[in-house]
């Protein structure tokens, strides 16, 4: 990112305080631009978690709430996630007509980006696997465009998923693909016309060796207008006890080697063995797989009926960390990433579409690039009519009203989030959350624990000051 656009992105937040700069795509990698004029920025690796408290079934349009609408909930979870060390959350369903400023600003303040699905499980709010043509209509696109409007103003919005596992068997592979590209085309056109910056648009594929390879070949190739800007794979193939070979991560790496767009795991975390110890984190995803992949999102934050949770949300809104949380935090602390500067990221030749080689991977796959026309052309031009455009607001309250307990059941006394410096991204801390505090004033009923926040990555104070000075000079 050039200096001027980096500053514009910051200025667009309406404040120079605690803002992340939007992530960009360069070749097969994500880039986190620097504030400094002379610095090209660094490669960005997703250290993330799937975030859907309440589960996928809990969403309703009429409740007037979603997982990013309650500031106290987000303050509570931002504290937990800041301690865990993640830099990204994936959110599956939001209501585009309600306000998300407080939550998005809280996550922004703690250095966490958001990847957002534009769909919902409700009827008419996603593409149909069996009859995509009839579901690709004005009402559906009104929701999709509404989500873009609601979130385009947040600098910590990393990107949008156009779809999640829409292709999941041979039958859907035969009819759905061109509709995914059509939706991506519409989204990218809408963003170009109605947003102030480029926002990456990608897809999240089902855990199926053949279909995810075919879908990646189909979505990464050809014209920029409708191709994916990034590709997420849902993969539960490395279970505790597995290694690089038995998990099939070796094949994963060789299959996607040479990708022309960033690829990452949009869901991972096999739970066949409990508690999970997450060896795939330091032996796989942030180890050798990082040669090709740009990180991953672990499934998932809260304990739901499917039993993948890292924390338990109790009826009174308090949080109890689970053993999986402690284990993931320990696993993250073993990561040592070798991030290159953006200038060193190799240029990649865009992939050309090859129907024959795609059909060799999956014979049932629809390979046409003859896409259906947009059924909502005037909305595309004139806007979808969602005036609920989000913006970053100042975070003044740093402590949630909800209590947080560690996995031994001890209450954590100081649960206030730490507001990061400008463009400082959250990262694994290398420290344990439960370091005993020597504070004599703490109540004896609850053991005093204090937090030790993740250390900053890639913060260059002199570069920041130079950028700030140049920005101020521009104002005069
Ligand atoms: C702010 O802080 C108070 C406690 O000081 C709390 O009761 C309130 O709900 C907090 N949350 C938000 C989102 O303002
Ligand atoms: C985009 O920029 C224009 C002009 O500076 C501004 O009026 C508008 O509010 C911005 N929109 C967003 C979503 O930031
Ligand atoms: C880090 O990456 C650079 C450039 O790709 C490479 O030369 C170097 O060997 C890597 N270092 C480690 C410790 O992996
Ligand atoms: C929970 O906190 C208590 C008090 O600080 C500490 O003794 C205990 O080891 C912590 N439990 C875990 C699992 O970290
Ligand atoms: C920080 O940035 C400045 C300006 O770009 C550069 O000259 C300096 O070498 C950087 N320092 C470090 C420690 O990276």
mmCIF file of N, CA and C and ligand atoms in Angstrom, residues 321-323 326 329-330 405-412 432-437 446-450, ligand 4:
data_model
loop_
_atom_site.group_PDB
_atom_site.id
_atom_site.type_symbol
_atom_site.label_atom_id
_atom_site.label_comp_id
_atom_site.label_asym_id
_atom_site.label_seq_id
_atom_site.Cartn_x
_atom_site.Cartn_y
_atom_site.Cartn_z
ATOM 1 N N UNK A 321 -13.092 -20.613 30.940
ATOM 2 C CA UNK A 321 -12.143 -21.148 29.964
ATOM 3 C C UNK A 321 -12.098 -22.667 30.113
ATOM 4 N N UNK A 322 -11.930 -23.377 29.012
ATOM 5 C CA UNK A 322 -11.855 -24.840 29.037
ATOM 6 C C UNK A 322 -10.402 -25.285 28.836
ATOM 7 N N UNK A 323 -10.143 -26.551 29.101
ATOM 8 C CA UNK A 323 -8.779 -27.068 28.948
ATOM 9 C C UNK A 323 -8.283 -26.879 27.513
ATOM 10 N N UNK A 326 -6.560 -23.562 27.216
ATOM 11 C CA UNK A 326 -5.182 -23.568 27.742
ATOM 12 C C UNK A 326 -4.241 -24.260 26.746
ATOM 13 N N UNK A 329 -3.624 -22.130 23.649
ATOM 14 C CA UNK A 329 -2.736 -21.017 23.985
ATOM 15 C C UNK A 329 -1.284 -21.503 24.058
ATOM 16 N N UNK A 330 -1.095 -22.678 24.670
ATOM 17 C CA UNK A 330 0.267 -23.237 24.751
ATOM 18 C C UNK A 330 0.791 -23.557 23.354
ATOM 19 N N UNK A 405 -13.720 -16.859 34.351
ATOM 20 C CA UNK A 405 -13.050 -17.812 35.237
ATOM 21 C C UNK A 405 -12.046 -18.633 34.436
ATOM 22 N N UNK A 406 -10.923 -18.957 35.059
ATOM 23 C CA UNK A 406 -9.963 -19.802 34.342
ATOM 24 C C UNK A 406 -10.412 -21.258 34.401
ATOM 25 N N UNK A 407 -9.652 -22.142 33.801
ATOM 26 C CA UNK A 407 -10.143 -23.514 33.664
ATOM 27 C C UNK A 407 -10.160 -24.273 34.987
ATOM 28 N N UNK A 408 -9.523 -23.700 36.046
ATOM 29 C CA UNK A 408 -9.646 -24.297 37.374
ATOM 30 C C UNK A 408 -10.786 -23.663 38.154
ATOM 31 N N UNK A 409 -11.509 -22.762 37.515
ATOM 32 C CA UNK A 409 -12.661 -22.160 38.179
ATOM 33 C C UNK A 409 -12.337 -20.921 38.995
ATOM 34 N N UNK A 410 -11.089 -20.424 38.914
ATOM 35 C CA UNK A 410 -10.733 -19.208 39.655
ATOM 36 C C UNK A 410 -11.094 -17.983 38.829
ATOM 37 N N UNK A 411 -11.705 -17.010 39.479
ATOM 38 C CA UNK A 411 -12.085 -15.801 38.756
ATOM 39 C C UNK A 411 -10.853 -14.973 38.405
ATOM 40 N N UNK A 412 -10.813 -14.512 37.176
ATOM 41 C CA UNK A 412 -9.736 -13.629 36.754
ATOM 42 C C UNK A 412 -10.138 -12.215 37.154
ATOM 43 N N UNK A 432 1.633 -16.974 30.262
ATOM 44 C CA UNK A 432 0.402 -17.601 30.711
ATOM 45 C C UNK A 432 -0.560 -16.556 31.225
ATOM 46 N N UNK A 433 -1.833 -16.781 30.943
ATOM 47 C CA UNK A 433 -2.881 -15.850 31.338
ATOM 48 C C UNK A 433 -2.982 -15.730 32.859
ATOM 49 N N UNK A 434 -2.590 -16.772 33.592
ATOM 50 C CA UNK A 434 -2.913 -16.833 35.017
ATOM 51 C C UNK A 434 -1.754 -16.492 35.931
ATOM 52 N N UNK A 435 -0.846 -15.688 35.436
ATOM 53 C CA UNK A 435 0.261 -15.252 36.276
ATOM 54 C C UNK A 435 -0.294 -14.613 37.537
ATOM 55 N N UNK A 436 0.206 -15.038 38.658
ATOM 56 C CA UNK A 436 -0.299 -14.505 39.916
ATOM 57 C C UNK A 436 0.099 -13.047 40.086
ATOM 58 N N UNK A 437 -0.872 -12.245 40.480
ATOM 59 C CA UNK A 437 -0.573 -10.851 40.745
ATOM 60 C C UNK A 437 -0.240 -10.705 42.231
ATOM 61 N N UNK A 446 -11.603 -14.098 45.721
ATOM 62 C CA UNK A 446 -11.207 -14.561 44.400
ATOM 63 C C UNK A 446 -9.704 -14.402 44.255
ATOM 64 N N UNK A 447 -9.072 -15.445 43.838
ATOM 65 C CA UNK A 447 -7.627 -15.387 43.687
ATOM 66 C C UNK A 447 -7.268 -14.350 42.634
ATOM 67 N N UNK A 448 -6.303 -13.562 42.929
ATOM 68 C CA UNK A 448 -5.918 -12.511 41.994
ATOM 69 C C UNK A 448 -5.095 -13.083 40.846
ATOM 70 N N UNK A 449 -5.567 -12.834 39.675
ATOM 71 C CA UNK A 449 -4.777 -13.228 38.523
ATOM 72 C C UNK A 449 -4.672 -12.007 37.642
ATOM 73 N N UNK A 450 -3.610 -11.877 36.957
ATOM 74 C CA UNK A 450 -3.555 -10.739 36.072
ATOM 75 C C UNK A 450 -3.046 -11.147 34.713
HETATM 76 C C1 LIG B 4 -6.257 -20.573 37.697
HETATM 77 O O1 LIG B 4 -5.845 -19.531 38.570
HETATM 78 C C2 LIG B 4 -5.294 -19.988 39.775
HETATM 79 C C3 LIG B 4 -5.018 -18.787 40.624
HETATM 80 O O2 LIG B 4 -4.187 -17.886 39.961
HETATM 81 C C4 LIG B 4 -4.029 -20.780 39.491
HETATM 82 O O3 LIG B 4 -3.478 -21.260 40.698
HETATM 83 C C5 LIG B 4 -4.355 -21.931 38.573
HETATM 84 O O4 LIG B 4 -3.169 -22.598 38.207
HETATM 85 C C6 LIG B 4 -5.054 -21.423 37.336
HETATM 86 N N1 LIG B 4 -5.465 -22.542 36.519
HETATM 87 C C7 LIG B 4 -4.964 -22.741 35.303
HETATM 88 C C8 LIG B 4 -5.442 -23.972 34.606
HETATM 89 O O5 LIG B 4 -4.185 -21.984 34.757
#
